[in-house]
Amino acid sequence: KTIMGMAAEAQYHVLAVDDSLLDRKLIERLLKTSSYHVTAVDSGSKALEFLGLLEDEHNDALAPSDVDVNLIITDYCMPGMTGYDLLRKIKESKSLKDIPVVIMSSENIPSRINRCLEEGAEEFFLKPVQLSDVNKLKPHLLKGREKESEPSINKRKGMEECHSHDKTRTKYDGLEVV
Amino acid sequence: MDVMTQLQRQWREHTAYLRKEGYLDDQFEQLQKLQDENSPDFVAEVVSIFFDDSEKLLNNMARALEQKVVDFKQVDAHVHQFKGSSASIGAMRVKNLCIEFRNHCEAQSLEECVRCLRKLQYEYSVLKNQLEYLFRLEQQIRAAGV
């Protein structure tokens, strides 16, 4: 595969967050089957660390183009930082707020679902997550790509994206499953 | 009938039996569909994690129920986790027992909780045996195909 080939493919990179190893394996397989590049972490704080945003930092050291994650899918019920807490932190961050976030939960609680959607989650999946759920991610990812291909400054961003994409892919592979 | 065909038939019949008796539901079939040449051991891997998790959680529940003052919220937390993992692999009977168990935790009924735990331990061990038998058949099929 040439560099040109890899840039053209430009796989979407999904960050999956779940404290359950079993569910991480499952979501990882579902996402990989759908041809997404996956990084799986076991906590909200690890997710923020990966995204370049440390828990108590409010100043965004990273520009949106530096963060190479196209979608975040997180479990709701996690010790420490819940999926909802993580969602809020992402939406409050200048560098991360435009990354689509999806919440997963084993419990069907309407007030919980509404709260998450109101806070900006794109989707709320009931566990166990199905392939048909993962198929719903495409439009949210495409929307993100559309934003990137907007004219002027973003054209340059687009080129950097390809390079950083390759660099970050290699870098992140080591962090694959916790 | 050659060995391979016989084994495959046994595998199909056993899977159908497990579905019919409610040991496993659709979710297990979903897992099987996710297994392919790129991920040939996916189901076995996931089930193995399930076994490890289950044994740990069942122990935790037992210990929590043995305490002088039982913390039902803690017991419930373990059952909630077990319910989640059993749902993830399609272990229907185990999952349903977990739902029942959570009700007893909420009611803070020690006797019912202990009874439920015993049922859960039993169902889990039966399921484990069934799945291990299924995987042995799969190994034999693979060996026969070489």
mmCIF file of C-alpha atoms in Angstrom:
data_model
loop_
_atom_site.group_PDB
_atom_site.id
_atom_site.type_symbol
_atom_site.label_atom_id
_atom_site.label_comp_id
_atom_site.label_asym_id
_atom_site.label_seq_id
_atom_site.Cartn_x
_atom_site.Cartn_y
_atom_site.Cartn_z
ATOM 1 C CA LYS A 1 0.000 0.000 0.000
ATOM 2 C CA THR A 2 1.354 3.403 -0.929
ATOM 3 C CA ILE A 3 1.119 6.425 1.336
ATOM 4 C CA MET A 4 -1.333 7.809 -1.202
ATOM 5 C CA GLY A 5 -3.438 4.672 -0.849
ATOM 6 C CA MET A 6 -3.546 4.955 2.932
ATOM 7 C CA ALA A 7 -4.493 8.635 2.830
ATOM 8 C CA ALA A 8 -7.319 7.894 0.420
ATOM 9 C CA GLU A 9 -8.738 5.147 2.675
ATOM 10 C CA ALA A 10 -8.543 7.396 5.760
ATOM 11 C CA GLN A 11 -10.103 5.014 8.262
ATOM 12 C CA TYR A 12 -12.240 6.517 10.980
ATOM 13 C CA HIS A 13 -10.708 6.259 14.418
ATOM 14 C CA VAL A 14 -13.076 5.385 17.248
ATOM 15 C CA LEU A 15 -12.191 5.640 20.920
ATOM 16 C CA ALA A 16 -14.128 3.102 22.992
ATOM 17 C CA VAL A 17 -14.437 3.507 26.757
ATOM 18 C CA ASP A 18 -15.714 0.718 29.038
ATOM 19 C CA ASP A 19 -14.545 -0.608 32.385
ATOM 20 C CA SER A 20 -15.692 -4.148 31.500
ATOM 21 C CA LEU A 21 -13.066 -6.155 29.618
ATOM 22 C CA LEU A 22 -15.750 -8.344 28.088
ATOM 23 C CA ASP A 23 -17.692 -5.374 26.745
ATOM 24 C CA ARG A 24 -14.490 -3.768 25.471
ATOM 25 C CA LYS A 25 -13.720 -6.911 23.481
ATOM 26 C CA LEU A 26 -17.237 -6.923 22.117
ATOM 27 C CA ILE A 27 -17.376 -3.268 21.069
ATOM 28 C CA GLU A 28 -13.896 -3.543 19.615
ATOM 29 C CA ARG A 29 -14.937 -6.505 17.429
ATOM 30 C CA LEU A 30 -18.136 -4.744 16.350
ATOM 31 C CA LEU A 31 -16.206 -1.629 15.365
ATOM 32 C CA LYS A 32 -13.384 -3.498 13.618
ATOM 33 C CA THR A 33 -15.918 -5.567 11.670
ATOM 34 C CA SER A 34 -17.265 -2.242 10.449
ATOM 35 C CA SER A 35 -13.736 -1.265 9.365
ATOM 36 C CA TYR A 36 -13.072 1.297 12.051
ATOM 37 C CA HIS A 37 -9.679 1.742 13.652
ATOM 38 C CA VAL A 38 -10.222 1.254 17.381
ATOM 39 C CA THR A 39 -8.530 2.308 20.586
ATOM 40 C CA ALA A 40 -10.131 0.893 23.722
ATOM 41 C CA VAL A 41 -9.537 2.225 27.233
ATOM 42 C CA ASP A 42 -11.000 1.210 30.565
ATOM 43 C CA SER A 43 -11.865 4.555 32.157
ATOM 44 C CA GLY A 44 -12.993 8.116 31.520
ATOM 45 C CA SER A 45 -9.760 9.548 32.854
ATOM 46 C CA LYS A 46 -7.701 7.315 30.536
ATOM 47 C CA ALA A 47 -9.923 8.504 27.686
ATOM 48 C CA LEU A 48 -9.250 12.167 28.517
ATOM 49 C CA GLU A 49 -5.556 11.434 28.822
ATOM 50 C CA PHE A 50 -5.615 9.827 25.389
ATOM 51 C CA LEU A 51 -7.491 12.803 23.969
ATOM 52 C CA GLY A 52 -4.835 15.114 25.336
ATOM 53 C CA LEU A 53 -7.051 16.709 27.952
ATOM 54 C CA LEU A 54 -6.032 16.139 31.539
ATOM 55 C CA GLU A 55 -8.783 16.067 34.182
ATOM 56 C CA ASP A 56 -8.094 19.344 35.939
ATOM 57 C CA GLU A 57 -6.911 21.316 32.963
ATOM 58 C CA HIS A 58 -9.383 23.666 31.426
ATOM 59 C CA ASN A 59 -7.034 25.387 29.038
ATOM 60 C CA ASP A 60 -7.016 23.479 25.776
ATOM 61 C CA ALA A 61 -3.422 22.956 24.763
ATOM 62 C CA LEU A 62 -4.489 21.043 21.685
ATOM 63 C CA ALA A 63 -6.149 22.379 18.546
ATOM 64 C CA PRO A 64 -9.072 20.331 17.179
ATOM 65 C CA SER A 65 -6.940 19.190 14.239
ATOM 66 C CA ASP A 66 -4.384 17.593 16.562
ATOM 67 C CA VAL A 67 -6.875 15.205 18.057
ATOM 68 C CA ASP A 68 -7.216 12.293 15.701
ATOM 69 C CA VAL A 69 -10.323 10.636 17.097
ATOM 70 C CA ASN A 70 -13.451 10.743 14.966
ATOM 71 C CA LEU A 71 -15.943 9.363 17.477
ATOM 72 C CA ILE A 72 -16.079 8.425 21.126
ATOM 73 C CA ILE A 73 -18.296 5.604 22.331
ATOM 74 C CA THR A 74 -18.528 5.200 26.068
ATOM 75 C CA ASP A 75 -20.267 3.101 28.688
ATOM 76 C CA TYR A 76 -22.462 5.074 31.057
ATOM 77 C CA CYS A 77 -21.882 3.172 34.316
ATOM 78 C CA MET A 78 -18.221 3.322 35.210
ATOM 79 C CA PRO A 79 -16.510 3.759 38.566
ATOM 80 C CA GLY A 80 -14.999 7.194 39.142
ATOM 81 C CA MET A 81 -15.919 9.159 36.049
ATOM 82 C CA THR A 82 -19.212 8.052 34.527
ATOM 83 C CA GLY A 83 -19.874 8.180 30.795
ATOM 84 C CA TYR A 84 -22.042 11.224 31.450
ATOM 85 C CA ASP A 85 -19.183 13.000 33.272
ATOM 86 C CA LEU A 86 -16.913 12.194 30.362
ATOM 87 C CA LEU A 87 -19.484 13.507 27.889
ATOM 88 C CA ARG A 88 -19.718 16.801 29.762
ATOM 89 C CA LYS A 89 -15.964 17.225 29.928
ATOM 90 C CA ILE A 90 -15.703 16.616 26.186
ATOM 91 C CA LYS A 91 -18.462 19.094 25.368
ATOM 92 C CA GLU A 92 -16.840 21.707 27.606
ATOM 93 C CA SER A 93 -13.524 21.374 25.809
ATOM 94 C CA LYS A 94 -12.762 23.612 22.823
ATOM 95 C CA SER A 95 -10.556 20.988 21.229
ATOM 96 C CA LEU A 96 -12.924 18.069 21.761
ATOM 97 C CA LYS A 97 -16.478 19.415 21.677
ATOM 98 C CA ASP A 98 -17.051 18.645 18.011
ATOM 99 C CA ILE A 99 -16.192 14.973 18.318
ATOM 100 C CA PRO A 100 -19.437 12.970 18.269
ATOM 101 C CA VAL A 101 -20.064 11.030 21.470
ATOM 102 C CA VAL A 102 -22.239 7.947 21.824
ATOM 103 C CA ILE A 103 -23.330 6.504 25.163
ATOM 104 C CA MET A 104 -23.942 2.802 25.906
ATOM 105 C CA SER A 105 -25.855 1.462 28.870
ATOM 106 C CA SER A 106 -27.264 -1.833 30.073
ATOM 107 C CA GLU A 107 -30.144 0.015 31.720
ATOM 108 C CA ASN A 108 -33.110 1.499 29.898
ATOM 109 C CA ILE A 109 -33.767 4.581 31.998
ATOM 110 C CA PRO A 110 -35.538 7.319 29.995
ATOM 111 C CA SER A 111 -34.366 10.163 32.256
ATOM 112 C CA ARG A 112 -30.781 8.964 31.850
ATOM 113 C CA ILE A 113 -31.141 8.752 28.097
ATOM 114 C CA ASN A 114 -32.668 12.234 27.874
ATOM 115 C CA ARG A 115 -29.986 13.756 30.071
ATOM 116 C CA CYS A 116 -27.268 12.358 27.819
ATOM 117 C CA LEU A 117 -28.924 13.461 24.609
ATOM 118 C CA GLU A 118 -29.524 16.934 26.059
ATOM 119 C CA GLU A 119 -25.865 17.155 27.013
ATOM 120 C CA GLY A 120 -24.948 16.512 23.380
ATOM 121 C CA ALA A 121 -24.629 12.761 22.940
ATOM 122 C CA GLU A 122 -25.475 11.754 19.377
ATOM 123 C CA GLU A 123 -26.874 8.354 20.191
ATOM 124 C CA PHE A 124 -27.690 6.186 23.167
ATOM 125 C CA PHE A 125 -27.241 2.451 22.647
ATOM 126 C CA LEU A 126 -28.717 -0.177 24.931
ATOM 127 C CA LYS A 127 -26.362 -3.044 25.734
ATOM 128 C CA PRO A 128 -25.615 -5.532 24.407
ATOM 129 C CA VAL A 129 -24.689 -3.346 21.451
ATOM 130 C CA GLN A 130 -25.542 -4.825 18.042
ATOM 131 C CA LEU A 131 -24.015 -4.454 14.612
ATOM 132 C CA SER A 132 -27.184 -2.587 13.630
ATOM 133 C CA ASP A 133 -26.327 0.014 16.300
ATOM 134 C CA VAL A 134 -22.775 0.405 14.999
ATOM 135 C CA ASN A 135 -24.223 0.970 11.528
ATOM 136 C CA LYS A 136 -25.884 4.102 12.921
ATOM 137 C CA LEU A 137 -22.495 5.703 13.535
ATOM 138 C CA LYS A 138 -21.647 6.421 9.888
ATOM 139 C CA PRO A 139 -23.775 9.599 9.454
ATOM 140 C CA HIS A 140 -22.211 11.158 12.569
ATOM 141 C CA LEU A 141 -18.738 10.376 11.306
ATOM 142 C CA LEU A 142 -19.511 11.686 7.821
ATOM 143 C CA LYS A 143 -20.778 14.923 9.323
ATOM 144 C CA GLY A 144 -17.433 15.346 11.025
ATOM 145 C CA ARG A 145 -15.562 14.737 7.759
ATOM 146 C CA GLU A 146 -17.754 17.307 5.988
ATOM 147 C CA LYS A 147 -16.762 19.931 8.532
ATOM 148 C CA GLU A 148 -13.113 19.176 7.892
ATOM 149 C CA SER A 149 -13.390 19.516 4.114
ATOM 150 C CA GLU A 150 -14.771 23.059 4.355
ATOM 151 C CA PRO A 151 -12.719 25.614 2.312
ATOM 152 C CA SER A 152 -9.869 28.028 3.302
ATOM 153 C CA ILE A 153 -7.932 27.189 6.484
ATOM 154 C CA ASN A 154 -9.361 23.733 6.706
ATOM 155 C CA LYS A 155 -7.794 22.684 3.414
ATOM 156 C CA ARG A 156 -4.384 22.853 5.052
ATOM 157 C CA LYS A 157 -5.773 21.076 8.084
ATOM 158 C CA GLY A 158 -6.976 18.367 5.762
ATOM 159 C CA MET A 159 -3.433 17.695 4.541
ATOM 160 C CA GLU A 160 -1.978 17.668 8.042
ATOM 161 C CA GLU A 161 -4.740 15.283 8.991
ATOM 162 C CA CYS A 162 -3.417 12.665 6.576
ATOM 163 C CA HIS A 163 0.109 12.833 7.945
ATOM 164 C CA SER A 164 -0.902 12.925 11.592
ATOM 165 C CA HIS A 165 -3.339 10.134 10.841
ATOM 166 C CA ASP A 166 -0.483 7.823 9.884
ATOM 167 C CA LYS A 167 1.735 8.985 12.725
ATOM 168 C CA THR A 168 -0.967 8.654 15.316
ATOM 169 C CA ARG A 169 -2.142 5.307 14.026
ATOM 170 C CA THR A 170 1.273 3.808 14.691
ATOM 171 C CA LYS A 171 1.543 5.565 18.013
ATOM 172 C CA TYR A 172 -1.853 4.512 19.243
ATOM 173 C CA ASP A 173 -1.579 0.882 18.215
ATOM 174 C CA GLY A 174 0.533 0.270 21.297
ATOM 175 C CA LEU A 175 -2.280 1.504 23.498
ATOM 176 C CA GLU A 176 -4.881 -0.683 21.874
ATOM 177 C CA VAL A 177 -6.537 -2.732 24.619
ATOM 178 C CA VAL A 178 -6.036 -2.056 28.264
ATOM 179 C CA MET B 1 -21.611 -40.676 7.837
ATOM 180 C CA ASP B 2 -18.030 -39.546 8.181
ATOM 181 C CA VAL B 3 -16.579 -38.145 11.393
ATOM 182 C CA MET B 4 -16.711 -34.521 10.220
ATOM 183 C CA THR B 5 -20.392 -34.642 9.266
ATOM 184 C CA GLN B 6 -21.224 -36.399 12.516
ATOM 185 C CA LEU B 7 -19.375 -33.793 14.580
ATOM 186 C CA GLN B 8 -20.989 -30.911 12.722
ATOM 187 C CA ARG B 9 -24.398 -32.411 13.304
ATOM 188 C CA GLN B 10 -23.652 -32.798 17.023
ATOM 189 C CA TRP B 11 -22.554 -29.159 17.126
ATOM 190 C CA ARG B 12 -25.710 -27.969 15.417
ATOM 191 C CA GLU B 13 -27.940 -30.087 17.631
ATOM 192 C CA HIS B 14 -26.220 -28.969 20.804
ATOM 193 C CA THR B 15 -26.439 -25.293 19.852
ATOM 194 C CA ALA B 16 -30.133 -25.731 19.019
ATOM 195 C CA TYR B 17 -30.683 -27.482 22.347
ATOM 196 C CA LEU B 18 -29.019 -24.673 24.280
ATOM 197 C CA ARG B 19 -31.186 -22.134 22.475
ATOM 198 C CA LYS B 20 -34.388 -24.130 22.952
ATOM 199 C CA GLU B 21 -33.789 -24.663 26.668
ATOM 200 C CA GLY B 22 -33.069 -20.986 27.126
ATOM 201 C CA TYR B 23 -29.463 -21.334 28.210
ATOM 202 C CA LEU B 24 -28.478 -19.059 25.370
ATOM 203 C CA ASP B 25 -30.375 -16.425 23.415
ATOM 204 C CA ASP B 26 -29.941 -14.464 20.173
ATOM 205 C CA GLN B 27 -26.966 -12.566 21.530
ATOM 206 C CA PHE B 28 -24.825 -15.724 21.436
ATOM 207 C CA GLU B 29 -25.676 -16.099 17.764
ATOM 208 C CA GLN B 30 -24.626 -12.464 17.239
ATOM 209 C CA LEU B 31 -21.240 -13.310 18.750
ATOM 210 C CA GLN B 32 -20.885 -16.304 16.429
ATOM 211 C CA LYS B 33 -21.630 -14.045 13.467
ATOM 212 C CA LEU B 34 -18.822 -11.716 14.513
ATOM 213 C CA GLN B 35 -16.332 -14.568 14.356
ATOM 214 C CA ASP B 36 -14.496 -14.890 11.037
ATOM 215 C CA GLU B 37 -11.075 -15.660 9.530
ATOM 216 C CA ASN B 38 -9.734 -12.405 10.984
ATOM 217 C CA SER B 39 -11.001 -13.312 14.425
ATOM 218 C CA PRO B 40 -11.322 -17.130 14.487
ATOM 219 C CA ASP B 41 -11.270 -17.485 18.282
ATOM 220 C CA PHE B 42 -13.461 -14.535 19.111
ATOM 221 C CA VAL B 43 -16.301 -16.446 20.791
ATOM 222 C CA ALA B 44 -13.971 -18.669 22.819
ATOM 223 C CA GLU B 45 -11.994 -15.601 23.902
ATOM 224 C CA VAL B 46 -15.054 -13.687 25.012
ATOM 225 C CA VAL B 47 -16.546 -16.700 26.803
ATOM 226 C CA SER B 48 -13.239 -17.268 28.571
ATOM 227 C CA ILE B 49 -13.348 -13.701 29.891
ATOM 228 C CA PHE B 50 -16.938 -14.366 30.937
ATOM 229 C CA PHE B 51 -15.871 -17.454 32.915
ATOM 230 C CA ASP B 52 -13.126 -15.502 34.723
ATOM 231 C CA ASP B 53 -15.455 -12.584 35.489
ATOM 232 C CA SER B 54 -18.249 -14.871 36.652
ATOM 233 C CA GLU B 55 -16.158 -16.840 39.090
ATOM 234 C CA LYS B 56 -14.779 -13.654 40.588
ATOM 235 C CA LEU B 57 -18.222 -12.065 40.890
ATOM 236 C CA LEU B 58 -19.862 -15.162 42.380
ATOM 237 C CA ASN B 59 -17.115 -15.264 45.008
ATOM 238 C CA ASN B 60 -17.611 -11.586 45.752
ATOM 239 C CA MET B 61 -21.353 -12.092 46.163
ATOM 240 C CA ALA B 62 -20.844 -15.046 48.492
ATOM 241 C CA ARG B 63 -18.396 -13.130 50.654
ATOM 242 C CA ALA B 64 -20.602 -10.053 50.768
ATOM 243 C CA LEU B 65 -23.555 -12.151 51.927
ATOM 244 C CA GLU B 66 -21.439 -13.770 54.677
ATOM 245 C CA GLN B 67 -20.687 -10.464 56.368
ATOM 246 C CA LYS B 68 -22.115 -9.817 59.838
ATOM 247 C CA VAL B 69 -23.791 -6.723 58.460
ATOM 248 C CA VAL B 70 -24.648 -7.322 54.828
ATOM 249 C CA ASP B 71 -24.140 -4.404 52.481
ATOM 250 C CA PHE B 72 -26.946 -5.075 49.990
ATOM 251 C CA LYS B 73 -25.836 -2.223 47.766
ATOM 252 C CA GLN B 74 -22.471 -3.920 47.390
ATOM 253 C CA VAL B 75 -24.097 -7.282 46.623
ATOM 254 C CA ASP B 76 -26.329 -5.558 44.088
ATOM 255 C CA ALA B 77 -23.312 -3.949 42.431
ATOM 256 C CA HIS B 78 -21.770 -7.396 41.841
ATOM 257 C CA VAL B 79 -25.055 -8.807 40.548
ATOM 258 C CA HIS B 80 -25.474 -5.812 38.256
ATOM 259 C CA GLN B 81 -22.051 -6.522 36.747
ATOM 260 C CA PHE B 82 -22.859 -10.203 36.352
ATOM 261 C CA LYS B 83 -26.144 -9.341 34.700
ATOM 262 C CA GLY B 84 -24.277 -7.144 32.243
ATOM 263 C CA SER B 85 -21.693 -9.709 31.259
ATOM 264 C CA SER B 86 -24.216 -12.539 30.971
ATOM 265 C CA ALA B 87 -26.377 -10.340 28.736
ATOM 266 C CA SER B 88 -23.322 -9.557 26.606
ATOM 267 C CA ILE B 89 -22.693 -13.200 25.774
ATOM 268 C CA GLY B 90 -26.336 -14.249 25.581
ATOM 269 C CA ALA B 91 -26.462 -16.312 28.759
ATOM 270 C CA MET B 92 -30.208 -15.887 29.190
ATOM 271 C CA ARG B 93 -30.949 -18.096 32.202
ATOM 272 C CA VAL B 94 -28.077 -16.589 34.174
ATOM 273 C CA LYS B 95 -29.147 -13.089 33.194
ATOM 274 C CA ASN B 96 -32.742 -13.674 34.279
ATOM 275 C CA LEU B 97 -31.601 -15.020 37.627
ATOM 276 C CA CYS B 98 -29.532 -11.872 38.091
ATOM 277 C CA ILE B 99 -32.627 -9.759 37.518
ATOM 278 C CA GLU B 100 -34.453 -11.769 40.198
ATOM 279 C CA PHE B 101 -31.432 -11.470 42.492
ATOM 280 C CA ARG B 102 -31.400 -7.670 42.170
ATOM 281 C CA ASN B 103 -35.004 -7.547 43.339
ATOM 282 C CA HIS B 104 -34.049 -9.449 46.489
ATOM 283 C CA CYS B 105 -31.127 -7.064 47.041
ATOM 284 C CA GLU B 106 -33.464 -4.111 46.793
ATOM 285 C CA ALA B 107 -35.839 -5.755 49.271
ATOM 286 C CA GLN B 108 -32.791 -6.439 51.472
ATOM 287 C CA SER B 109 -33.922 -9.998 52.006
ATOM 288 C CA LEU B 110 -30.901 -12.024 53.096
ATOM 289 C CA GLU B 111 -32.611 -15.418 52.904
ATOM 290 C CA GLU B 112 -33.846 -14.819 49.353
ATOM 291 C CA CYS B 113 -30.462 -13.493 48.304
ATOM 292 C CA VAL B 114 -28.658 -16.557 49.604
ATOM 293 C CA ARG B 115 -31.177 -18.852 47.888
ATOM 294 C CA CYS B 116 -30.808 -16.916 44.655
ATOM 295 C CA LEU B 117 -27.037 -17.060 44.822
ATOM 296 C CA ARG B 118 -27.184 -20.844 45.086
ATOM 297 C CA LYS B 119 -29.452 -21.035 42.046
ATOM 298 C CA LEU B 120 -27.114 -18.699 40.209
ATOM 299 C CA GLN B 121 -24.037 -20.765 41.069
ATOM 300 C CA TYR B 122 -25.825 -23.868 39.829
ATOM 301 C CA GLU B 123 -27.023 -22.328 36.560
ATOM 302 C CA TYR B 124 -23.624 -20.880 35.899
ATOM 303 C CA SER B 125 -21.852 -24.222 36.361
ATOM 304 C CA VAL B 126 -24.343 -25.953 34.078
ATOM 305 C CA LEU B 127 -23.830 -23.279 31.418
ATOM 306 C CA LYS B 128 -20.068 -23.539 31.768
ATOM 307 C CA ASN B 129 -20.186 -27.283 31.153
ATOM 308 C CA GLN B 130 -22.469 -26.846 28.149
ATOM 309 C CA LEU B 131 -20.239 -24.219 26.561
ATOM 310 C CA GLU B 132 -17.072 -26.177 27.237
ATOM 311 C CA TYR B 133 -18.659 -29.165 25.512
ATOM 312 C CA LEU B 134 -19.530 -26.942 22.544
ATOM 313 C CA PHE B 135 -15.963 -25.656 22.275
ATOM 314 C CA ARG B 136 -14.565 -29.213 22.507
ATOM 315 C CA LEU B 137 -16.775 -30.147 19.549
ATOM 316 C CA GLU B 138 -15.446 -27.135 17.650
ATOM 317 C CA GLN B 139 -11.877 -28.175 18.331
ATOM 318 C CA GLN B 140 -12.628 -31.687 17.108
ATOM 319 C CA ILE B 141 -14.231 -30.304 13.975
ATOM 320 C CA ARG B 142 -11.180 -28.174 13.288
ATOM 321 C CA ALA B 143 -8.874 -31.141 13.891
ATOM 322 C CA ALA B 144 -10.961 -33.346 11.600
ATOM 323 C CA GLY B 145 -10.806 -30.737 8.869
ATOM 324 C CA VAL B 146 -7.008 -30.640 8.775
#
